[in-house]
N, CA, C and O atoms as CSV, one atom per row, in Angstrom:
chain,resi,resn,atom,element,x,y,z
A,1,PHE,N,N,-76.671,54.850,41.656
A,1,PHE,CA,C,-77.466,53.714,42.053
A,1,PHE,C,C,-78.948,54.084,42.160
A,1,PHE,O,O,-79.819,53.277,41.834
A,2,ASN,N,N,-79.223,55.279,42.609
A,2,ASN,CA,C,-80.619,55.673,42.765
A,2,ASN,C,C,-81.363,55.694,41.438
A,2,ASN,O,O,-82.555,55.392,41.391
A,3,ILE,N,N,-80.671,56.045,40.362
A,3,ILE,CA,C,-81.306,56.036,39.042
A,3,ILE,C,C,-81.747,54.614,38.687
A,3,ILE,O,O,-82.867,54.398,38.223
A,4,ALA,N,N,-80.853,53.651,38.910
A,4,ALA,CA,C,-81.185,52.254,38.609
A,4,ALA,C,C,-82.264,51.746,39.557
A,4,ALA,O,O,-83.176,51.043,39.123
A,5,LEU,N,N,-82.182,52.080,40.828
A,5,LEU,CA,C,-83.199,51.650,41.785
A,5,LEU,C,C,-84.571,52.218,41.441
A,5,LEU,O,O,-85.589,51.534,41.552
A,6,LYS,N,N,-84.579,53.467,41.026
A,6,LYS,CA,C,-85.846,54.112,40.648
A,6,LYS,C,C,-86.441,53.432,39.414
A,6,LYS,O,O,-87.654,53.238,39.331
A,7,LYS,N,N,-85.591,53.074,38.467
A,7,LYS,CA,C,-86.038,52.431,37.228
A,7,LYS,C,C,-86.698,51.085,37.514
A,7,LYS,O,O,-87.644,50.697,36.829
A,8,PHE,N,N,-86.198,50.370,38.530
A,8,PHE,CA,C,-86.752,49.063,38.884
A,8,PHE,C,C,-87.759,49.142,40.022
A,8,PHE,O,O,-88.086,48.130,40.642
A,9,ASN,N,N,-88.252,50.354,40.295
A,9,ASN,CA,C,-89.266,50.581,41.333
A,9,ASN,C,C,-88.833,50.056,42.702
A,9,ASN,O,O,-89.632,49.466,43.429
A,10,LYS,N,N,-87.578,50.271,43.041
A,10,LYS,CA,C,-87.040,49.877,44.340
A,10,LYS,C,C,-86.859,51.122,45.202
A,10,LYS,O,O,-86.885,52.249,44.706
A,11,VAL,N,N,-86.676,50.901,46.485
A,11,VAL,CA,C,-86.479,52.008,47.413
A,11,VAL,C,C,-85.111,52.635,47.159
A,11,VAL,O,O,-84.099,51.937,47.092
A,12,GLU,N,N,-85.093,53.952,47.018
A,12,GLU,CA,C,-83.843,54.654,46.756
A,12,GLU,C,C,-83.028,54.788,48.033
A,12,GLU,O,O,-83.570,54.796,49.138
A,13,LEU,N,N,-81.719,54.894,47.860
A,13,LEU,CA,C,-80.819,55.087,48.998
A,13,LEU,C,C,-80.910,56.521,49.503
A,13,LEU,O,O,-81.003,57.474,48.730
A,14,GLN,N,N,-80.880,56.636,50.814
A,14,GLN,CA,C,-80.853,57.956,51.437
A,14,GLN,C,C,-79.433,58.215,51.919
A,14,GLN,O,O,-78.627,57.291,52.019
A,15,LYS,N,N,-79.133,59.458,52.213
A,15,LYS,CA,C,-77.785,59.826,52.648
A,15,LYS,C,C,-77.385,59.082,53.924
A,15,LYS,O,O,-76.226,58.692,54.072
A,16,ASN,N,N,-78.331,58.880,54.845
A,16,ASN,CA,C,-77.988,58.189,56.094
A,16,ASN,C,C,-77.875,56.670,55.910
A,16,ASN,O,O,-77.497,55.976,56.854
A,17,ASP,N,N,-78.193,56.131,54.716
A,17,ASP,CA,C,-78.015,54.707,54.428
A,17,ASP,C,C,-76.563,54.368,54.100
A,17,ASP,O,O,-76.173,53.201,54.140
A,18,LEU,N,N,-75.770,55.374,53.779
A,18,LEU,CA,C,-74.392,55.158,53.335
A,18,LEU,C,C,-73.434,55.229,54.511
A,18,LEU,O,O,-73.715,55.868,55.524
A,19,LEU,N,N,-72.314,54.571,54.362
A,19,LEU,CA,C,-71.277,54.633,55.390
A,19,LEU,C,C,-70.603,55.994,55.374
A,19,LEU,O,O,-70.511,56.652,54.338
A,20,GLU,N,N,-70.138,56.396,56.541
A,20,GLU,CA,C,-69.389,57.647,56.621
A,20,GLU,C,C,-68.037,57.462,55.953
A,20,GLU,O,O,-67.513,56.351,55.868
A,21,TYR,N,N,-67.487,58.569,55.483
A,21,TYR,CA,C,-66.193,58.544,54.805
A,21,TYR,C,C,-65.126,57.934,55.712
A,21,TYR,O,O,-64.312,57.129,55.259
A,22,ARG,N,N,-65.128,58.313,56.982
A,22,ARG,CA,C,-64.141,57.801,57.947
A,22,ARG,C,C,-64.248,56.280,58.071
A,22,ARG,O,O,-63.228,55.597,58.166
A,23,THR,N,N,-65.449,55.752,58.071
A,23,THR,CA,C,-65.657,54.310,58.174
A,23,THR,C,C,-65.139,53.601,56.929
A,23,THR,O,O,-64.519,52.542,57.030
A,24,VAL,N,N,-65.385,54.172,55.765
A,24,VAL,CA,C,-64.901,53.587,54.515
A,24,VAL,C,C,-63.370,53.540,54.513
A,24,VAL,O,O,-62.779,52.543,54.098
A,25,ILE,N,N,-62.741,54.599,54.970
A,25,ILE,CA,C,-61.272,54.642,55.033
A,25,ILE,C,C,-60.745,53.586,56.002
A,25,ILE,O,O,-59.747,52.928,55.712
A,26,LYS,N,N,-61.407,53.416,57.154
A,26,LYS,CA,C,-60.992,52.388,58.117
A,26,LYS,C,C,-61.098,50.989,57.501
A,26,LYS,O,O,-60.188,50.171,57.634
A,27,ILE,N,N,-62.214,50.730,56.829
A,27,ILE,CA,C,-62.411,49.419,56.205
A,27,ILE,C,C,-61.355,49.182,55.131
A,27,ILE,O,O,-60.777,48.098,55.054
A,28,LEU,N,N,-61.106,50.185,54.311
A,28,LEU,CA,C,-60.088,50.066,53.270
A,28,LEU,C,C,-58.712,49.818,53.882
A,28,LEU,O,O,-57.947,48.991,53.384
A,29,GLY,N,N,-58.398,50.527,54.954
A,29,GLY,CA,C,-57.114,50.333,55.635
A,29,GLY,C,C,-56.974,48.937,56.214
A,29,GLY,O,O,-55.910,48.325,56.112
A,30,LEU,N,N,-58.037,48.430,56.819
A,30,LEU,CA,C,-57.991,47.084,57.393
A,30,LEU,C,C,-57.863,46.020,56.306
A,30,LEU,O,O,-57.138,45.041,56.481
A,31,HIS,N,N,-58.558,46.203,55.193
A,31,HIS,CA,C,-58.429,45.258,54.083
A,31,HIS,C,C,-57.019,45.297,53.504
A,31,HIS,O,O,-56.449,44.254,53.184
A,32,THR,N,N,-56.461,46.483,53.371
A,32,THR,CA,C,-55.102,46.612,52.850
A,32,THR,C,C,-54.110,45.932,53.785
A,32,THR,O,O,-53.196,45.243,53.332
A,33,LEU,N,N,-54.289,46.124,55.088
A,33,LEU,CA,C,-53.421,45.472,56.073
A,33,LEU,C,C,-53.557,43.952,55.990
A,33,LEU,O,O,-52.558,43.234,56.043
A,34,ALA,N,N,-54.783,43.466,55.860
A,34,ALA,CA,C,-55.003,42.021,55.762
A,34,ALA,C,C,-54.343,41.460,54.502
A,34,ALA,O,O,-53.696,40.414,54.555
A,35,TRP,N,N,-54.506,42.158,53.356
A,35,TRP,CA,C,-53.886,41.697,52.120
A,35,TRP,C,C,-52.361,41.701,52.243
A,35,TRP,O,O,-51.694,40.788,51.756
A,36,ALA,N,N,-51.815,42.725,52.891
A,36,ALA,CA,C,-50.362,42.793,53.068
A,36,ALA,C,C,-49.879,41.636,53.939
A,36,ALA,O,O,-48.852,41.024,53.646
A,37,MET,N,N,-50.610,41.338,54.995
A,37,MET,CA,C,-50.225,40.224,55.870
A,37,MET,C,C,-50.322,38.892,55.135
A,37,MET,O,O,-49.456,38.031,55.290
A,38,GLU,N,N,-51.370,38.720,54.339
A,38,GLU,CA,C,-51.486,37.498,53.531
A,38,GLU,C,C,-50.340,37.406,52.531
A,38,GLU,O,O,-49.786,36.330,52.308
A,39,GLY,N,N,-49.991,38.538,51.933
A,39,GLY,CA,C,-48.891,38.558,50.975
A,39,GLY,C,C,-47.561,38.200,51.605
A,39,GLY,O,O,-46.762,37.476,51.011
A,40,VAL,N,N,-47.318,38.707,52.815
A,40,VAL,CA,C,-46.086,38.373,53.537
A,40,VAL,C,C,-46.082,36.882,53.882
A,40,VAL,O,O,-45.059,36.212,53.746
A,41,ALA,N,N,-47.239,36.365,54.331
A,41,ALA,CA,C,-47.321,34.932,54.630
A,41,ALA,C,C,-47.085,34.108,53.363
A,41,ALA,O,O,-46.430,33.067,53.414
A,42,PHE,N,N,-47.616,34.568,52.228
A,42,PHE,CA,C,-47.392,33.876,50.961
A,42,PHE,C,C,-45.913,33.908,50.582
A,42,PHE,O,O,-45.375,32.916,50.092
A,43,PHE,N,N,-45.262,35.037,50.805
A,43,PHE,CA,C,-43.825,35.132,50.532
A,43,PHE,C,C,-43.062,34.090,51.348
A,43,PHE,O,O,-42.197,33.398,50.812
A,44,TRP,N,N,-43.377,33.973,52.646
A,44,TRP,CA,C,-42.668,33.017,53.499
A,44,TRP,C,C,-43.007,31.573,53.116
A,44,TRP,O,O,-42.174,30.679,53.270
A,45,LEU,N,N,-44.214,31.345,52.623
A,45,LEU,CA,C,-44.563,30.021,52.110
A,45,LEU,C,C,-43.673,29.683,50.912
A,45,LEU,O,O,-43.141,28.577,50.817
A,46,ILE,N,N,-43.520,30.635,50.011
A,46,ILE,CA,C,-42.652,30.430,48.846
A,46,ILE,C,C,-41.202,30.233,49.290
A,46,ILE,O,O,-40.502,29.348,48.796
A,47,LYS,N,N,-40.768,31.067,50.222
A,47,LYS,CA,C,-39.386,30.995,50.707
A,47,LYS,C,C,-39.099,29.652,51.380
A,47,LYS,O,O,-37.957,29.192,51.385
A,48,SER,N,N,-40.133,29.024,51.948
A,48,SER,CA,C,-39.931,27.715,52.573
A,48,SER,C,C,-39.698,26.622,51.535
A,48,SER,O,O,-39.200,25.547,51.868
A,49,MET,N,N,-40.059,26.892,50.270
A,49,MET,CA,C,-39.919,25.881,49.229
A,49,MET,C,C,-38.775,26.147,48.260
A,49,MET,O,O,-38.278,25.221,47.619
A,50,THR,N,N,-38.360,27.388,48.149
A,50,THR,CA,C,-37.330,27.737,47.176
A,50,THR,C,C,-36.552,28.942,47.681
A,50,THR,O,O,-37.098,29.766,48.414
A,51,PRO,N,N,-35.284,29.056,47.299
A,51,PRO,CA,C,-34.537,30.237,47.734
A,51,PRO,C,C,-35.005,31.490,46.995
A,51,PRO,O,O,-35.073,31.514,45.766
A,52,ILE,N,N,-35.317,32.503,47.747
A,52,ILE,CA,C,-35.720,33.784,47.179
A,52,ILE,C,C,-35.227,34.872,48.125
A,52,ILE,O,O,-35.305,34.734,49.346
A,53,SER,N,N,-34.729,35.932,47.554
A,53,SER,CA,C,-34.164,37.025,48.332
A,53,SER,C,C,-35.256,37.807,49.059
A,53,SER,O,O,-36.378,37.928,48.567
A,54,LEU,N,N,-34.918,38.328,50.220
A,54,LEU,CA,C,-35.849,39.190,50.953
A,54,LEU,C,C,-36.165,40.456,50.160
A,54,LEU,O,O,-37.210,41.075,50.359
A,55,ALA,N,N,-35.264,40.833,49.270
A,55,ALA,CA,C,-35.500,42.011,48.431
A,55,ALA,C,C,-36.687,41.809,47.493
A,55,ALA,O,O,-37.261,42.778,46.997
A,56,ALA,N,N,-37.055,40.552,47.251
A,56,ALA,CA,C,-38.192,40.255,46.370
A,56,ALA,C,C,-39.529,40.319,47.118
A,56,ALA,O,O,-40.589,40.212,46.502
A,57,MET,N,N,-39.482,40.492,48.441
A,57,MET,CA,C,-40.719,40.480,49.226
A,57,MET,C,C,-41.742,41.519,48.765
A,57,MET,O,O,-42.914,41.172,48.615
A,58,PRO,N,N,-41.354,42.784,48.533
A,58,PRO,CA,C,-42.372,43.747,48.093
A,58,PRO,C,C,-43.045,43.347,46.773
A,58,PRO,O,O,-44.244,43.564,46.600
A,59,GLY,N,N,-42.286,42.772,45.856
A,59,GLY,CA,C,-42.854,42.345,44.588
A,59,GLY,C,C,-43.830,41.191,44.753
A,59,GLY,O,O,-44.890,41.174,44.129
A,60,VAL,N,N,-43.471,40.226,45.594
A,60,VAL,CA,C,-44.336,39.066,45.824
A,60,VAL,C,C,-45.594,39.493,46.574
A,60,VAL,O,O,-46.695,39.060,46.234
A,61,VAL,N,N,-45.437,40.334,47.585
A,61,VAL,CA,C,-46.596,40.826,48.346
A,61,VAL,C,C,-47.518,41.630,47.428
A,61,VAL,O,O,-48.738,41.471,47.470
A,62,GLY,N,N,-46.931,42.483,46.609
A,62,GLY,CA,C,-47.726,43.264,45.657
A,62,GLY,C,C,-48.420,42.383,44.637
A,62,GLY,O,O,-49.576,42.624,44.288
A,63,ALA,N,N,-47.725,41.368,44.157
A,63,ALA,CA,C,-48.327,40.448,43.189
A,63,ALA,C,C,-49.511,39.724,43.809
A,63,ALA,O,O,-50.550,39.559,43.170
A,64,TYR,N,N,-49.354,39.293,45.051
A,64,TYR,CA,C,-50.435,38.586,45.721
A,64,TYR,C,C,-51.641,39.510,45.919
A,64,TYR,O,O,-52.779,39.111,45.674
A,65,GLY,N,N,-51.391,40.736,46.361
A,65,GLY,CA,C,-52.474,41.699,46.548
A,65,GLY,C,C,-53.172,42.032,45.247
A,65,GLY,O,O,-54.400,42.090,45.194
A,66,LEU,N,N,-52.399,42.250,44.199
A,66,LEU,CA,C,-52.979,42.556,42.890
A,66,LEU,C,C,-53.789,41.368,42.352
A,66,LEU,O,O,-54.826,41.549,41.714
A,67,ALA,N,N,-53.304,40.163,42.619
A,67,ALA,CA,C,-54.032,38.971,42.191
A,67,ALA,C,C,-55.366,38.861,42.928
A,67,ALA,O,O,-56.380,38.508,42.325
A,68,LEU,N,N,-55.371,39.160,44.225
A,68,LEU,CA,C,-56.624,39.114,44.984
A,68,LEU,C,C,-57.630,40.126,44.458
A,68,LEU,O,O,-58.809,39.816,44.290
A,69,VAL,N,N,-57.152,41.335,44.200
A,69,VAL,CA,C,-58.049,42.381,43.704
A,69,VAL,C,C,-58.568,42.023,42.318
A,69,VAL,O,O,-59.756,42.187,42.039
A,70,SER,N,N,-57.692,41.536,41.453
A,70,SER,CA,C,-58.132,41.192,40.096
A,70,SER,C,C,-59.137,40.049,40.122
A,70,SER,O,O,-60.067,40.021,39.317
A,71,GLY,N,N,-58.956,39.111,41.036
A,71,GLY,CA,C,-59.924,38.024,41.167
A,71,GLY,C,C,-61.267,38.520,41.653
A,71,GLY,O,O,-62.306,37.983,41.269
A,72,ALA,N,N,-61.255,39.547,42.500
A,72,ALA,CA,C,-62.506,40.087,43.040
A,72,ALA,C,C,-63.273,40.882,41.995
A,72,ALA,O,O,-64.504,40.874,41.998
A,73,VAL,N,N,-62.576,41.562,41.111
A,73,VAL,CA,C,-63.261,42.411,40.129
A,73,VAL,C,C,-63.519,41.703,38.797
A,73,VAL,O,O,-64.172,42.265,37.917
A,74,ALA,N,N,-63.019,40.488,38.642
A,74,ALA,CA,C,-63.225,39.742,37.393
A,74,ALA,C,C,-64.642,39.184,37.385
A,74,ALA,O,O,-64.912,38.140,37.978
A,75,LEU,N,N,-65.535,39.882,36.714
A,75,LEU,CA,C,-66.942,39.480,36.684
A,75,LEU,C,C,-67.158,38.183,35.913
A,75,LEU,O,O,-68.141,37.478,36.144
A,76,PHE,N,N,-66.257,37.870,35.009
A,76,PHE,CA,C,-66.388,36.669,34.184
A,76,PHE,C,C,-65.922,35.409,34.904
A,76,PHE,O,O,-66.155,34.303,34.416
A,77,ALA,N,N,-65.268,35.554,36.054
A,77,ALA,CA,C,-64.682,34.409,36.739
A,77,ALA,C,C,-65.294,34.260,38.134
A,77,ALA,O,O,-65.064,35.106,38.998
A,78,PRO,N,N,-66.062,33.206,38.361
A,78,PRO,CA,C,-66.631,33.022,39.699
A,78,PRO,C,C,-65.538,32.761,40.722
A,78,PRO,O,O,-64.725,31.852,40.555
A,79,GLY,N,N,-65.523,33.554,41.773
A,79,GLY,CA,C,-64.489,33.418,42.796
A,79,GLY,C,C,-63.115,33.812,42.300
A,79,GLY,O,O,-62.111,33.495,42.938
A,80,GLY,N,N,-63.056,34.496,41.178
A,80,GLY,CA,C,-61.772,34.909,40.631
A,80,GLY,C,C,-60.974,33.764,40.050
A,80,GLY,O,O,-59.777,33.899,39.799
A,81,LEU,N,N,-61.635,32.632,39.832
A,81,LEU,CA,C,-60.960,31.430,39.351
A,81,LEU,C,C,-60.307,31.686,37.996
A,81,LEU,O,O,-60.986,31.997,37.018
A,82,GLY,N,N,-59.025,31.555,37.951
A,82,GLY,CA,C,-58.264,31.774,36.720
A,82,GLY,C,C,-57.691,33.171,36.626
A,82,GLY,O,O,-56.536,33.345,36.237
A,83,ALA,N,N,-58.486,34.168,36.977
A,83,ALA,CA,C,-58.008,35.555,36.905
A,83,ALA,C,C,-56.913,35.778,37.939
A,83,ALA,O,O,-55.873,36.364,37.639
A,84,ARG,N,N,-57.153,35.313,39.140
A,84,ARG,CA,C,-56.173,35.478,40.220
A,84,ARG,C,C,-54.868,34.758,39.872
A,84,ARG,O,O,-53.778,35.304,40.043
A,85,GLU,N,N,-54.999,33.540,39.388
A,85,GLU,CA,C,-53.800,32.761,39.058
A,85,GLU,C,C,-53.058,33.385,37.885
A,85,GLU,O,O,-51.827,33.419,37.878
A,86,GLY,N,N,-53.796,33.879,36.891
A,86,GLY,CA,C,-53.167,34.501,35.729
A,86,GLY,C,C,-52.340,35.714,36.101
A,86,GLY,O,O,-51.212,35.874,35.633
A,87,VAL,N,N,-52.898,36.567,36.941
A,87,VAL,CA,C,-52.162,37.768,37.371
A,87,VAL,C,C,-50.948,37.367,38.191
A,87,VAL,O,O,-49.871,37.944,38.040
A,88,LEU,N,N,-51.120,36.380,39.058
A,88,LEU,CA,C,-49.995,35.941,39.896
A,88,LEU,C,C,-48.865,35.382,39.031
A,88,LEU,O,O,-47.697,35.689,39.270
A,89,VAL,N,N,-49.194,34.575,38.039
A,89,VAL,CA,C,-48.172,34.022,37.142
A,89,VAL,C,C,-47.523,35.142,36.332
A,89,VAL,O,O,-46.307,35.157,36.144
A,90,LEU,N,N,-48.333,36.068,35.861
A,90,LEU,CA,C,-47.822,37.178,35.057
A,90,LEU,C,C,-46.740,37.964,35.797
A,90,LEU,O,O,-45.745,38.370,35.197
A,91,ILE,N,N,-46.932,38.174,37.079
A,91,ILE,CA,C,-45.957,38.944,37.858
A,91,ILE,C,C,-44.841,38.056,38.399
A,91,ILE,O,O,-43.674,38.448,38.399
A,92,MET,N,N,-45.202,36.860,38.859
A,92,MET,CA,C,-44.195,35.976,39.472
A,92,MET,C,C,-43.182,35.443,38.465
A,92,MET,O,O,-42.117,34.966,38.857
A,93,LYS,N,N,-43.498,35.517,37.168
A,93,LYS,CA,C,-42.538,35.024,36.172
A,93,LYS,C,C,-41.279,35.885,36.126
A,93,LYS,O,O,-40.272,35.483,35.543
A,94,TYR,N,N,-41.332,37.069,36.740
A,94,TYR,CA,C,-40.132,37.900,36.813
A,94,TYR,C,C,-39.199,37.431,37.925
A,94,TYR,O,O,-38.035,37.827,37.962
A,95,TYR,N,N,-39.693,36.602,38.821
A,95,TYR,CA,C,-38.889,36.085,39.932
A,95,TYR,C,C,-38.523,34.618,39.764
A,95,TYR,O,O,-37.517,34.156,40.301
A,96,PHE,N,N,-39.349,33.885,39.012
A,96,PHE,CA,C,-39.162,32.447,38.836
A,96,PHE,C,C,-39.427,32.080,37.383
A,96,PHE,O,O,-40.022,32.862,36.642
A,97,PRO,N,N,-38.981,30.877,36.968
A,97,PRO,CA,C,-39.397,30.384,35.649
A,97,PRO,C,C,-40.924,30.234,35.614
A,97,PRO,O,O,-41.560,30.069,36.655
A,98,VAL,N,N,-41.499,30.292,34.422
A,98,VAL,CA,C,-42.958,30.281,34.284
A,98,VAL,C,C,-43.571,29.038,34.930
A,98,VAL,O,O,-44.608,29.138,35.585
A,99,GLY,N,N,-42.956,27.885,34.759
A,99,GLY,CA,C,-43.500,26.657,35.352
A,99,GLY,C,C,-43.576,26.736,36.866
A,99,GLY,O,O,-44.557,26.306,37.473
A,100,VAL,N,N,-42.541,27.285,37.468
A,100,VAL,CA,C,-42.523,27.441,38.921
A,100,VAL,C,C,-43.574,28.467,39.350
A,100,VAL,O,O,-44.242,28.279,40.367
A,101,ALA,N,N,-43.723,29.535,38.592
A,101,ALA,CA,C,-44.734,30.553,38.900
A,101,ALA,C,C,-46.138,29.952,38.828
A,101,ALA,O,O,-46.998,30.284,39.644
A,102,VAL,N,N,-46.372,29.074,37.860
A,102,VAL,CA,C,-47.675,28.405,37.743
A,102,VAL,C,C,-47.932,27.531,38.971
A,102,VAL,O,O,-49.027,27.546,39.534
A,103,VAL,N,N,-46.910,26.766,39.383
A,103,VAL,CA,C,-47.055,25.910,40.564
A,103,VAL,C,C,-47.367,26.760,41.796
A,103,VAL,O,O,-48.230,26.392,42.593
A,104,PHE,N,N,-46.672,27.896,41.962
A,104,PHE,CA,C,-46.929,28.751,43.112
A,104,PHE,C,C,-48.322,29.369,43.053
A,104,PHE,O,O,-48.943,29.581,44.094
A,105,SER,N,N,-48.819,29.659,41.866
A,105,SER,CA,C,-50.177,30.204,41.768
A,105,SER,C,C,-51.216,29.149,42.142
A,105,SER,O,O,-52.235,29.471,42.752
A,106,ILE,N,N,-50.965,27.907,41.783
A,106,ILE,CA,C,-51.872,26.817,42.166
A,106,ILE,C,C,-51.809,26.600,43.678
A,106,ILE,O,O,-52.837,26.402,44.327
A,107,ILE,N,N,-50.598,26.638,44.231
A,107,ILE,CA,C,-50.446,26.508,45.679
A,107,ILE,C,C,-51.180,27.648,46.390
A,107,ILE,O,O,-51.815,27.432,47.422
A,108,ALA,N,N,-51.092,28.856,45.839
A,108,ALA,CA,C,-51.785,29.996,46.425
A,108,ALA,C,C,-53.293,29.767,46.412
A,108,ALA,O,O,-53.970,30.084,47.390
A,109,ARG,N,N,-53.833,29.220,45.316
A,109,ARG,CA,C,-55.280,28.951,45.229
A,109,ARG,C,C,-55.689,27.921,46.280
A,109,ARG,O,O,-56.690,28.098,46.974
A,110,ILE,N,N,-54.914,26.848,46.392
A,110,ILE,CA,C,-55.222,25.806,47.378
A,110,ILE,C,C,-55.146,26.382,48.781
A,110,ILE,O,O,-56.018,26.124,49.611
A,111,TRP,N,N,-54.106,27.163,49.047
A,111,TRP,CA,C,-53.894,27.760,50.359
A,111,TRP,C,C,-55.056,28.690,50.713
A,111,TRP,O,O,-55.573,28.649,51.830
A,112,PHE,N,N,-55.458,29.520,49.766
A,112,PHE,CA,C,-56.558,30.458,49.981
A,112,PHE,C,C,-57.873,29.710,50.192
A,112,PHE,O,O,-58.660,30.071,51.067
A,113,SER,N,N,-58.109,28.673,49.397
A,113,SER,CA,C,-59.346,27.890,49.524
A,113,SER,C,C,-59.405,27.161,50.860
A,113,SER,O,O,-60.458,27.107,51.495
A,114,LEU,N,N,-58.277,26.602,51.288
A,114,LEU,CA,C,-58.237,25.949,52.596
A,114,LEU,C,C,-58.517,26.942,53.719
A,114,LEU,O,O,-59.212,26.620,54.683
A,115,ALA,N,N,-57.976,28.145,53.589
A,115,ALA,CA,C,-58.232,29.174,54.597
A,115,ALA,C,C,-59.720,29.512,54.648
A,115,ALA,O,O,-60.276,29.685,55.733
A,116,GLU,N,N,-60.368,29.608,53.493
A,116,GLU,CA,C,-61.801,29.894,53.458
A,116,GLU,C,C,-62.602,28.772,54.100
A,116,GLU,O,O,-63.557,29.036,54.830
A,117,VAL,N,N,-62.226,27.518,53.840
A,117,VAL,CA,C,-62.932,26.379,54.425
A,117,VAL,C,C,-62.765,26.381,55.945
A,117,VAL,O,O,-63.730,26.157,56.676
A,118,VAL,N,N,-61.549,26.631,56.418
A,118,VAL,CA,C,-61.296,26.662,57.856
A,118,VAL,C,C,-62.076,27.801,58.516
A,118,VAL,O,O,-62.678,27.613,59.574
A,119,LEU,N,N,-62.065,28.977,57.894
A,119,LEU,CA,C,-62.817,30.109,58.449
A,119,LEU,C,C,-64.317,29.824,58.449
A,119,LEU,O,O,-64.999,30.111,59.433
A,120,PHE,N,N,-64.836,29.265,57.359
A,120,PHE,CA,C,-66.253,28.923,57.306
A,120,PHE,C,C,-66.587,27.901,58.385
A,120,PHE,O,O,-67.594,28.034,59.081
A,121,GLY,N,N,-65.749,26.886,58.523
A,121,GLY,CA,C,-65.979,25.865,59.549
A,121,GLY,C,C,-65.969,26.455,60.947
A,121,GLY,O,O,-66.790,26.088,61.787
A,122,GLY,N,N,-65.040,27.371,61.198
A,122,GLY,CA,C,-64.985,28.019,62.505
A,122,GLY,C,C,-66.223,28.851,62.783
A,122,GLY,O,O,-66.757,28.825,63.892
A,123,ILE,N,N,-66.677,29.585,61.787
A,123,ILE,CA,C,-67.886,30.401,61.951
A,123,ILE,C,C,-69.104,29.498,62.138
A,123,ILE,O,O,-69.961,29.777,62.976
A,124,TYR,N,N,-69.182,28.429,61.371
A,124,TYR,CA,C,-70.303,27.500,61.488
A,124,TYR,C,C,-70.326,26.868,62.882
A,124,TYR,O,O,-71.367,26.843,63.538
A,125,LEU,N,N,-69.180,26.360,63.328
A,125,LEU,CA,C,-69.126,25.749,64.655
A,125,LEU,C,C,-69.407,26.769,65.749
A,125,LEU,O,O,-70.075,26.464,66.736
A,126,GLY,N,N,-68.889,27.984,65.566
A,126,GLY,CA,C,-69.154,29.042,66.541
A,126,GLY,C,C,-70.627,29.364,66.636
A,126,GLY,O,O,-71.137,29.614,67.728
A,127,SER,N,N,-71.327,29.363,65.499
A,127,SER,CA,C,-72.767,29.642,65.535
A,127,SER,C,C,-73.522,28.502,66.205
A,127,SER,O,O,-74.511,28.737,66.900
A,128,LYS,N,N,-73.067,27.274,66.005
A,128,LYS,CA,C,-73.701,26.127,66.663
A,128,LYS,C,C,-73.506,26.201,68.173
A,128,LYS,O,O,-74.439,25.953,68.937
A,129,VAL,N,N,-72.286,26.545,68.605
A,129,VAL,CA,C,-72.000,26.675,70.040
A,129,VAL,C,C,-72.848,27.794,70.634
A,129,VAL,O,O,-73.404,27.644,71.722
A,130,GLN,N,N,-72.946,28.900,69.930
A,130,GLN,CA,C,-73.747,30.023,70.415
A,130,GLN,C,C,-75.221,29.625,70.507
A,130,GLN,O,O,-75.908,30.012,71.452
A,131,GLY,N,N,-75.705,28.866,69.544
A,131,GLY,CA,C,-77.086,28.385,69.584
A,131,GLY,C,C,-77.329,27.463,70.758
A,131,GLY,O,O,-78.388,27.519,71.384
A,132,MET,N,N,-76.342,26.600,71.071
A,132,MET,CA,C,-76.467,25.716,72.229
A,132,MET,C,C,-76.463,26.524,73.515
A,132,MET,O,O,-77.191,26.196,74.452
A,133,ARG,N,N,-75.651,27.577,73.575
A,133,ARG,CA,C,-75.621,28.424,74.770
A,133,ARG,C,C,-76.969,29.079,75.002
A,133,ARG,O,O,-77.429,29.170,76.140
A,134,LYS,N,N,-77.614,29.543,73.917
A,134,LYS,CA,C,-78.938,30.166,74.050
A,134,LYS,C,C,-79.952,29.161,74.567
A,134,LYS,O,O,-80.773,29.492,75.422
A,135,LYS,N,N,-79.903,27.929,74.054
A,135,LYS,CA,C,-80.832,26.905,74.517
A,135,LYS,C,C,-80.605,26.598,75.992
A,135,LYS,O,O,-81.558,26.448,76.756
A,136,ILE,N,N,-79.336,26.507,76.388
A,136,ILE,CA,C,-79.020,26.218,77.783
A,136,ILE,C,C,-79.450,27.371,78.676
A,136,ILE,O,O,-80.013,27.148,79.748
A,137,SER,N,N,-79.192,28.602,78.246
A,137,SER,CA,C,-79.539,29.759,79.081
A,137,SER,C,C,-81.051,29.949,79.182
A,137,SER,O,O,-81.529,30.530,80.156
A,138,ASN,N,N,-81.809,29.474,78.203
A,138,ASN,CA,C,-83.263,29.591,78.248
A,138,ASN,C,C,-83.927,28.401,78.948
A,138,ASN,O,O,-85.136,28.406,79.181
A,139,PHE,N,N,-83.134,27.394,79.275
A,139,PHE,CA,C,-83.679,26.190,79.908
A,139,PHE,C,C,-84.024,26.492,81.365
A,139,PHE,O,O,-83.262,27.144,82.079
A,140,ASP,N,N,-85.155,26.018,81.773
A,140,ASP,CA,C,-85.600,26.239,83.159
A,140,ASP,C,C,-85.143,25.056,84.008
A,140,ASP,O,O,-85.716,23.970,83.919
A,141,PHE,N,N,-84.127,25.258,84.820
A,141,PHE,CA,C,-83.574,24.189,85.646
A,141,PHE,C,C,-84.387,23.945,86.918
A,141,PHE,O,O,-84.095,23.005,87.658
A,142,THR,N,N,-85.372,24.750,87.179
A,142,THR,CA,C,-86.154,24.604,88.421
A,142,THR,C,C,-87.214,23.523,88.316
A,142,THR,O,O,-87.791,23.135,89.332
A,143,LYS,N,N,-87.484,23.032,87.134
A,143,LYS,CA,C,-88.530,22.018,86.963
A,143,LYS,C,C,-88.025,20.652,87.331
A,143,LYS,O,O,-88.770,19.676,87.248
């Protein structure tokens, strides 16, 4: 990165600008745990709609995780649109007919998008509440 930064006359990264190895491992572990939990929740969502064996859980969880990663690294697809669904269908077709796998990939996209909207809304409302608290705490009630 420093070579590219130097070429564009930007400030180069210093060693203390980078995260420690231990911190990177913690972040990676937490992301992996979150993806696994999302994958398990996705499995139970599927199981609520169609019969599927518990033995298929590792495959479905892995497919969901791989789809998330592929969507994140697909530079040609904004938000992983299409890449995530393609990978999910590619793997889920081993558990379901292709049409059913496509429907589940669309459901996964809707489910993920709704989760993002809810999280964004919660963060937005939380910031508004925090801003109101600051205004109230700075208000002079003695006047």
